[in-house]
Amino acid sequence: MWLPTGIVIGDKYKVVRLLGSGSYGEVYLGISTSTPSEQVALKVEKMLGKKHLLFYERTVYQSLERGAGDRGRIPQLKDYIQDFHYKVNIMVLELLGHSLEHWFHSCSKKFSLKTVLQIGEQMLENLRFIHDYSFTHGDLKPANILMGLEDNSNKLFLIDFGLATQYRDNKTCRHMKYGFGVRCWAGNSMFGSINDHHGVGRSRRDDLEALCYMLIYFLRGSLPWSGVRAANKRQVVEKIMELKLSTPIETLCAGLPVEFAKFLEYTREQLSFAARPNYIYLRRVLFRKLYSKSGFPWDGKLDWMEKEEPQPEPEISVFPSWSSMSS
């Protein structure tokens, strides 16, 4: 543990306990000293080294919060503190519930169509929101989607913007050029787009392709490239790319409603690099129409809520972008 429990950070937040840790960071439960009933998540990284990704992530949150009136999209950034005694950077965030990864495992690694359609619709809206503020997420996966608490317990929050990319100029709205931002692999290879594998600069279509893979994963319980093993991470990424390229869409979506194949075809084959996705079409024509056609009630309930389990213990992402390449 980098921070002892009981200490006060920046004269504002008391460290209660460690929530989790990863290769590059730790997350603690904290409480406000001025309002003890207010719990927060303290996301911490060491000051040592050249990469201070929390500072960049903070700037992304600040850009997005200009339009975050609807609290069902991203967690609220409450503060950013540098503690030179413990030599750490600390980002203070709204405390959220368990991740979709947690609930996926609690539901025997499969979600119902009803739950997947609700996840798809909410995530399309979340992605539209960050895209409209000129960012792509770049690391979409179940661990980076958290459920809200209390009144927001059925709302999905998109977190972890350490790998977010600004794809256009805020003033001119001019899209970056094709190929700009080519770099070594960053993010997760399980749900990353084919263009990501090829090293093409990220654009909005890549987030949607990643979302499609994730929804298929939720319905099937796995993807053809799940569990790939190799001598090193580079070879794992290469094998996953080969499987993505060699698996036809109709094979990947076999046995699923045709809407999922249409969604993947749209993201892979119809969207150009700089094109703005038709979010309304995807939400209404694909997801909502299928939801209604399937006869599901509009009750907002997700699979784990049907179990009538107690309120989950809060959780927040622990730098998953940097701790794993293929999960």
CSV table of C-alpha atoms in Angstrom, one decimal:
chain,number,residue,atom,x,y,z
A,1,MET,CA,0.0,0.0,0.0
A,2,TRP,CA,1.3,3.4,-1.0
A,3,LEU,CA,-1.0,5.3,1.3
A,4,PRO,CA,-1.6,4.4,5.0
A,5,THR,CA,-5.2,4.2,6.1
A,6,GLY,CA,-6.4,7.1,8.2
A,7,ILE,CA,-4.2,9.8,6.7
A,8,VAL,CA,-5.8,13.0,5.2
A,9,ILE,CA,-4.9,13.9,1.6
A,10,GLY,CA,-4.8,17.6,0.7
A,11,ASP,CA,-6.6,18.5,3.9
A,12,LYS,CA,-9.8,17.3,2.1
A,13,TYR,CA,-10.0,13.5,2.0
A,14,LYS,CA,-9.4,10.8,4.5
A,15,VAL,CA,-8.0,7.4,3.3
A,16,VAL,CA,-10.3,4.6,4.5
A,17,ARG,CA,-9.0,1.5,2.9
A,18,LEU,CA,-7.5,0.0,-0.3
A,19,LEU,CA,-10.1,-1.0,-2.9
A,20,GLY,CA,-7.7,-2.6,-5.4
A,21,SER,CA,-4.3,-2.4,-7.0
A,22,GLY,CA,-2.7,-3.0,-10.4
A,23,SER,CA,0.7,-2.8,-12.0
A,24,TYR,CA,0.7,1.0,-12.2
A,25,GLY,CA,-1.7,2.2,-9.6
A,26,GLU,CA,-3.9,1.8,-6.6
A,27,VAL,CA,-7.4,2.8,-5.8
A,28,TYR,CA,-8.6,3.7,-2.3
A,29,LEU,CA,-11.9,4.4,-0.7
A,30,GLY,CA,-11.9,7.9,0.8
A,31,ILE,CA,-14.3,10.2,2.6
A,32,SER,CA,-14.6,13.9,2.5
A,33,THR,CA,-13.4,15.6,5.7
A,34,SER,CA,-15.9,18.4,5.3
A,35,THR,CA,-18.8,16.0,4.5
A,36,PRO,CA,-18.1,12.6,6.2
A,37,SER,CA,-21.1,11.0,4.5
A,38,GLU,CA,-19.6,11.7,1.1
A,39,GLN,CA,-17.5,8.7,-0.1
A,40,VAL,CA,-15.0,9.0,-3.0
A,41,ALA,CA,-12.6,6.9,-5.0
A,42,LEU,CA,-8.9,7.9,-4.8
A,43,LYS,CA,-7.1,6.8,-7.9
A,44,VAL,CA,-3.3,6.9,-7.2
A,45,GLU,CA,-0.1,6.7,-9.2
A,46,LYS,CA,3.5,7.2,-8.2
A,47,MET,CA,5.3,10.4,-9.2
A,48,LEU,CA,8.4,8.4,-10.1
A,49,GLY,CA,9.1,7.9,-13.8
A,50,LYS,CA,8.2,9.8,-16.9
A,51,LYS,CA,4.6,8.6,-17.4
A,52,HIS,CA,2.1,10.5,-15.3
A,53,LEU,CA,-1.1,9.3,-17.0
A,54,LEU,CA,-3.4,10.6,-14.3
A,55,PHE,CA,-2.6,14.2,-15.2
A,56,TYR,CA,-3.6,13.5,-18.8
A,57,GLU,CA,-6.7,11.6,-17.7
A,58,ARG,CA,-7.7,14.6,-15.6
A,59,THR,CA,-7.6,16.9,-18.6
A,60,VAL,CA,-9.9,14.5,-20.5
A,61,TYR,CA,-12.4,14.5,-17.7
A,62,GLN,CA,-12.3,18.3,-17.5
A,63,SER,CA,-13.0,18.5,-21.2
A,64,LEU,CA,-15.9,16.1,-21.0
A,65,GLU,CA,-17.4,17.6,-17.9
A,66,ARG,CA,-18.3,20.8,-19.9
A,67,GLY,CA,-21.3,18.8,-21.1
A,68,ALA,CA,-21.8,16.2,-18.4
A,69,GLY,CA,-25.1,17.4,-17.1
A,70,ASP,CA,-26.5,13.9,-17.3
A,71,ARG,CA,-24.7,12.0,-14.6
A,72,GLY,CA,-25.2,8.6,-16.4
A,73,ARG,CA,-22.2,8.8,-18.6
A,74,ILE,CA,-18.9,9.4,-16.8
A,75,PRO,CA,-18.0,9.7,-13.1
A,76,GLN,CA,-17.6,13.2,-11.7
A,77,LEU,CA,-14.1,14.4,-11.3
A,78,LYS,CA,-13.9,16.0,-7.8
A,79,ASP,CA,-10.3,16.9,-7.4
A,80,TYR,CA,-6.7,16.3,-8.4
A,81,ILE,CA,-4.0,16.3,-5.7
A,82,GLN,CA,-0.2,16.0,-5.7
A,83,ASP,CA,1.2,14.7,-2.4
A,84,PHE,CA,4.9,15.3,-2.3
A,85,HIS,CA,5.4,13.5,1.1
A,86,TYR,CA,4.1,10.2,-0.3
A,87,LYS,CA,5.3,11.1,-3.8
A,88,VAL,CA,1.9,10.3,-5.5
A,89,ASN,CA,-0.6,11.9,-7.8
A,90,ILE,CA,-4.2,11.4,-6.8
A,91,MET,CA,-7.3,11.8,-8.9
A,92,VAL,CA,-10.5,12.0,-6.8
A,93,LEU,CA,-13.6,10.6,-8.5
A,94,GLU,CA,-17.2,9.9,-7.7
A,95,LEU,CA,-17.5,6.5,-6.2
A,96,LEU,CA,-19.3,3.9,-8.4
A,97,GLY,CA,-20.6,0.3,-8.2
A,98,HIS,CA,-19.3,-2.9,-9.6
A,99,SER,CA,-18.0,-3.3,-13.2
A,100,LEU,CA,-19.8,-5.2,-15.9
A,101,GLU,CA,-16.8,-7.7,-15.7
A,102,HIS,CA,-17.8,-8.4,-12.1
A,103,TRP,CA,-21.5,-8.9,-12.9
A,104,PHE,CA,-20.6,-11.0,-16.0
A,105,HIS,CA,-18.8,-13.5,-13.8
A,106,SER,CA,-21.6,-13.4,-11.2
A,107,CYS,CA,-24.0,-14.4,-14.0
A,108,SER,CA,-22.0,-17.4,-15.0
A,109,LYS,CA,-20.3,-15.5,-17.8
A,110,LYS,CA,-23.4,-14.9,-19.9
A,111,PHE,CA,-26.0,-12.1,-20.1
A,112,SER,CA,-29.5,-12.4,-21.5
A,113,LEU,CA,-30.5,-10.7,-24.7
A,114,LYS,CA,-32.6,-8.2,-22.7
A,115,THR,CA,-29.6,-7.1,-20.6
A,116,VAL,CA,-27.2,-7.0,-23.6
A,117,LEU,CA,-29.6,-4.7,-25.6
A,118,GLN,CA,-29.9,-2.4,-22.6
A,119,ILE,CA,-26.1,-2.3,-22.3
A,120,GLY,CA,-25.8,-1.7,-26.0
A,121,GLU,CA,-28.2,1.2,-26.0
A,122,GLN,CA,-26.7,2.9,-23.0
A,123,MET,CA,-23.1,2.5,-24.2
A,124,LEU,CA,-24.0,3.9,-27.6
A,125,GLU,CA,-25.2,7.0,-25.8
A,126,ASN,CA,-22.1,7.2,-23.7
A,127,LEU,CA,-19.9,6.9,-26.7
A,128,ARG,CA,-21.9,9.5,-28.6
A,129,PHE,CA,-21.4,11.8,-25.7
A,130,ILE,CA,-17.6,11.5,-25.6
A,131,HIS,CA,-17.3,11.5,-29.4
A,132,ASP,CA,-19.3,14.8,-29.5
A,133,TYR,CA,-16.6,16.3,-27.3
A,134,SER,CA,-13.9,15.2,-29.7
A,135,PHE,CA,-12.5,12.1,-27.9
A,136,THR,CA,-12.5,8.4,-28.6
A,137,HIS,CA,-12.2,6.1,-25.6
A,138,GLY,CA,-9.7,3.6,-27.1
A,139,ASP,CA,-10.0,0.9,-24.3
A,140,LEU,CA,-13.6,-0.3,-24.2
A,141,LYS,CA,-14.0,-3.5,-22.1
A,142,PRO,CA,-16.3,-4.8,-19.3
A,143,ALA,CA,-13.8,-3.7,-16.6
A,144,ASN,CA,-14.1,-0.1,-17.8
A,145,ILE,CA,-17.9,0.1,-17.5
A,146,LEU,CA,-19.2,0.6,-14.0
A,147,MET,CA,-22.7,0.6,-12.6
A,148,GLY,CA,-24.0,3.6,-10.6
A,149,LEU,CA,-25.1,3.4,-7.0
A,150,GLU,CA,-28.6,3.9,-5.5
A,151,ASP,CA,-30.8,5.8,-7.9
A,152,ASN,CA,-28.3,5.2,-10.7
A,153,SER,CA,-28.0,1.5,-10.0
A,154,ASN,CA,-29.1,0.6,-13.6
A,155,LYS,CA,-27.0,3.2,-15.3
A,156,LEU,CA,-23.7,2.5,-17.0
A,157,PHE,CA,-20.7,4.8,-16.4
A,158,LEU,CA,-17.8,4.8,-18.8
A,159,ILE,CA,-14.5,5.2,-17.0
A,160,ASP,CA,-10.7,5.1,-17.5
A,161,PHE,CA,-9.7,7.7,-20.1
A,162,GLY,CA,-5.9,7.2,-19.8
A,163,LEU,CA,-5.9,6.0,-23.4
A,164,ALA,CA,-8.5,8.4,-24.8
A,165,THR,CA,-7.5,10.2,-28.0
A,166,GLN,CA,-8.6,13.6,-29.3
A,167,TYR,CA,-9.6,12.8,-32.9
A,168,ARG,CA,-10.5,16.4,-34.1
A,169,ASP,CA,-9.6,20.0,-33.4
A,170,ASN,CA,-12.1,21.5,-30.9
A,171,LYS,CA,-12.2,24.9,-32.6
A,172,THR,CA,-12.3,23.9,-36.2
A,173,CYS,CA,-13.9,20.4,-35.8
A,174,ARG,CA,-11.4,19.3,-38.4
A,175,HIS,CA,-10.8,15.5,-38.2
A,176,MET,CA,-7.2,14.3,-37.8
A,177,LYS,CA,-5.7,12.9,-41.0
A,178,TYR,CA,-5.8,9.2,-41.8
A,179,GLY,CA,-2.8,7.5,-40.3
A,180,PHE,CA,-2.1,10.3,-37.8
A,181,GLY,CA,-1.3,8.9,-34.4
A,182,VAL,CA,0.0,5.6,-35.6
A,183,ARG,CA,1.7,3.9,-32.6
A,184,CYS,CA,2.5,0.7,-30.9
A,185,TRP,CA,-0.4,-1.3,-29.5
A,186,ALA,CA,-2.1,0.3,-26.5
A,187,GLY,CA,-5.3,-0.8,-24.9
A,188,ASN,CA,-6.8,-4.2,-24.9
A,189,SER,CA,-6.6,-6.6,-27.8
A,190,MET,CA,-9.6,-8.7,-26.9
A,191,PHE,CA,-12.1,-6.0,-28.0
A,192,GLY,CA,-9.8,-3.7,-30.0
A,193,SER,CA,-10.8,-2.9,-33.6
A,194,ILE,CA,-9.1,-4.4,-36.6
A,195,ASN,CA,-7.8,-0.9,-37.5
A,196,ASP,CA,-6.2,-0.8,-34.0
A,197,HIS,CA,-4.3,-3.9,-34.8
A,198,HIS,CA,-3.1,-2.4,-38.1
A,199,GLY,CA,-1.9,0.7,-36.3
A,200,VAL,CA,-4.3,3.1,-37.9
A,201,GLY,CA,-5.0,6.2,-35.8
A,202,ARG,CA,-8.2,5.8,-33.8
A,203,SER,CA,-11.5,7.3,-34.8
A,204,ARG,CA,-15.1,6.9,-33.7
A,205,ARG,CA,-15.7,3.7,-35.7
A,206,ASP,CA,-13.1,1.9,-33.6
A,207,ASP,CA,-15.0,2.4,-30.4
A,208,LEU,CA,-18.2,1.1,-32.0
A,209,GLU,CA,-16.4,-2.0,-33.3
A,210,ALA,CA,-15.1,-2.7,-29.8
A,211,LEU,CA,-18.6,-2.3,-28.4
A,212,CYS,CA,-19.9,-4.8,-30.9
A,213,TYR,CA,-17.3,-7.4,-29.9
A,214,MET,CA,-18.1,-6.8,-26.3
A,215,LEU,CA,-21.9,-7.3,-26.8
A,216,ILE,CA,-21.3,-10.5,-28.7
A,217,TYR,CA,-19.0,-11.7,-25.9
A,218,PHE,CA,-21.7,-11.0,-23.4
A,219,LEU,CA,-24.2,-13.1,-25.3
A,220,ARG,CA,-21.9,-16.0,-26.2
A,221,GLY,CA,-19.7,-16.1,-23.1
A,222,SER,CA,-16.5,-15.9,-25.2
A,223,LEU,CA,-15.1,-14.9,-28.5
A,224,PRO,CA,-13.1,-17.1,-31.0
A,225,TRP,CA,-9.9,-15.4,-29.8
A,226,SER,CA,-10.7,-15.7,-26.1
A,227,GLY,CA,-7.9,-17.5,-24.1
A,228,VAL,CA,-5.2,-17.1,-26.8
A,229,ARG,CA,-1.8,-18.0,-25.4
A,230,ALA,CA,1.7,-17.3,-26.8
A,231,ALA,CA,5.3,-16.7,-25.7
A,232,ASN,CA,4.8,-13.0,-25.2
A,233,LYS,CA,2.2,-10.3,-25.4
A,234,ARG,CA,3.2,-9.2,-28.9
A,235,GLN,CA,2.5,-12.7,-30.2
A,236,VAL,CA,-0.8,-12.8,-28.4
A,237,VAL,CA,-1.9,-9.6,-30.1
A,238,GLU,CA,-0.8,-11.0,-33.5
A,239,LYS,CA,-2.7,-14.2,-33.0
A,240,ILE,CA,-5.8,-12.3,-32.0
A,241,MET,CA,-5.6,-10.1,-35.0
A,242,GLU,CA,-5.3,-13.2,-37.3
A,243,LEU,CA,-8.4,-14.7,-35.7
A,244,LYS,CA,-10.4,-11.4,-36.1
A,245,LEU,CA,-9.4,-11.2,-39.8
A,246,SER,CA,-10.1,-14.9,-40.5
A,247,THR,CA,-13.5,-15.2,-38.7
A,248,PRO,CA,-16.3,-14.2,-41.0
A,249,ILE,CA,-19.0,-11.9,-39.5
A,250,GLU,CA,-21.7,-14.5,-40.2
A,251,THR,CA,-19.7,-17.1,-38.2
A,252,LEU,CA,-19.0,-14.7,-35.3
A,253,CYS,CA,-22.7,-13.8,-35.1
A,254,ALA,CA,-24.1,-17.3,-35.9
A,255,GLY,CA,-27.2,-18.0,-33.8
A,256,LEU,CA,-27.6,-14.4,-32.7
A,257,PRO,CA,-30.3,-11.9,-33.9
A,258,VAL,CA,-29.3,-10.5,-37.3
A,259,GLU,CA,-29.0,-7.0,-35.8
A,260,PHE,CA,-25.6,-7.8,-34.3
A,261,ALA,CA,-24.2,-8.8,-37.7
A,262,LYS,CA,-25.6,-5.6,-39.2
A,263,PHE,CA,-24.0,-3.6,-36.4
A,264,LEU,CA,-20.6,-5.2,-37.0
A,265,GLU,CA,-20.9,-4.8,-40.8
A,266,TYR,CA,-21.8,-1.2,-40.3
A,267,THR,CA,-18.7,-0.4,-38.1
A,268,ARG,CA,-16.3,-2.5,-40.2
A,269,GLU,CA,-17.4,-1.9,-43.8
A,270,GLN,CA,-19.6,1.2,-44.0
A,271,LEU,CA,-18.0,3.7,-41.7
A,272,SER,CA,-15.1,5.6,-43.2
A,273,PHE,CA,-12.3,6.9,-41.0
A,274,ALA,CA,-13.7,10.3,-40.4
A,275,ALA,CA,-17.4,9.5,-40.7
A,276,ARG,CA,-19.8,10.4,-37.8
A,277,PRO,CA,-21.7,7.2,-36.9
A,278,ASN,CA,-25.5,7.2,-37.1
A,279,TYR,CA,-26.1,6.7,-33.4
A,280,ILE,CA,-29.8,7.3,-33.7
A,281,TYR,CA,-30.2,4.5,-36.3
A,282,LEU,CA,-28.1,2.1,-34.2
A,283,ARG,CA,-30.1,2.8,-31.0
A,284,ARG,CA,-33.6,3.0,-32.4
A,285,VAL,CA,-33.6,0.7,-35.5
A,286,LEU,CA,-31.3,-2.0,-34.2
A,287,PHE,CA,-31.4,-2.1,-30.4
A,288,ARG,CA,-34.8,-0.6,-29.5
A,289,LYS,CA,-36.7,-2.3,-32.4
A,290,LEU,CA,-35.2,-5.7,-31.4
A,291,TYR,CA,-36.0,-5.1,-27.8
A,292,SER,CA,-39.6,-4.3,-28.6
A,293,LYS,CA,-39.9,-7.2,-31.1
A,294,SER,CA,-38.6,-9.6,-28.4
A,295,GLY,CA,-41.4,-8.5,-26.1
A,296,PHE,CA,-39.1,-7.4,-23.2
A,297,PRO,CA,-40.7,-5.2,-20.5
A,298,TRP,CA,-39.3,-1.6,-20.3
A,299,ASP,CA,-38.5,-2.0,-16.6
A,300,GLY,CA,-34.8,-1.1,-16.6
A,301,LYS,CA,-33.9,-4.3,-14.9
A,302,LEU,CA,-30.6,-6.1,-15.7
A,303,ASP,CA,-29.8,-9.8,-15.1
A,304,TRP,CA,-28.2,-9.4,-11.7
A,305,MET,CA,-31.0,-7.3,-10.4
A,306,GLU,CA,-33.4,-10.2,-10.9
A,307,LYS,CA,-31.5,-12.1,-8.3
A,308,GLU,CA,-32.5,-9.4,-5.7
A,309,GLU,CA,-28.9,-9.3,-4.4
A,310,PRO,CA,-27.9,-6.6,-1.8
A,311,GLN,CA,-26.4,-3.3,-3.0
A,312,PRO,CA,-22.9,-4.0,-4.3
A,313,GLU,CA,-19.8,-2.8,-2.6
A,314,PRO,CA,-18.3,0.1,-4.5
A,315,GLU,CA,-15.6,-0.6,-7.0
A,316,ILE,CA,-13.6,1.4,-9.5
A,317,SER,CA,-11.1,0.7,-12.3
A,318,VAL,CA,-7.6,0.1,-11.1
A,319,PHE,CA,-5.6,1.1,-14.2
A,320,PRO,CA,-6.8,-1.9,-16.3
A,321,SER,CA,-5.4,-0.3,-19.5
A,322,TRP,CA,-1.9,-0.8,-18.3
A,323,SER,CA,-2.1,-4.0,-16.4
A,324,SER,CA,-3.4,-6.3,-19.1
A,325,MET,CA,-3.0,-6.6,-22.9
A,326,SER,CA,-5.6,-9.2,-23.7
A,327,SER,CA,-8.4,-9.0,-21.0
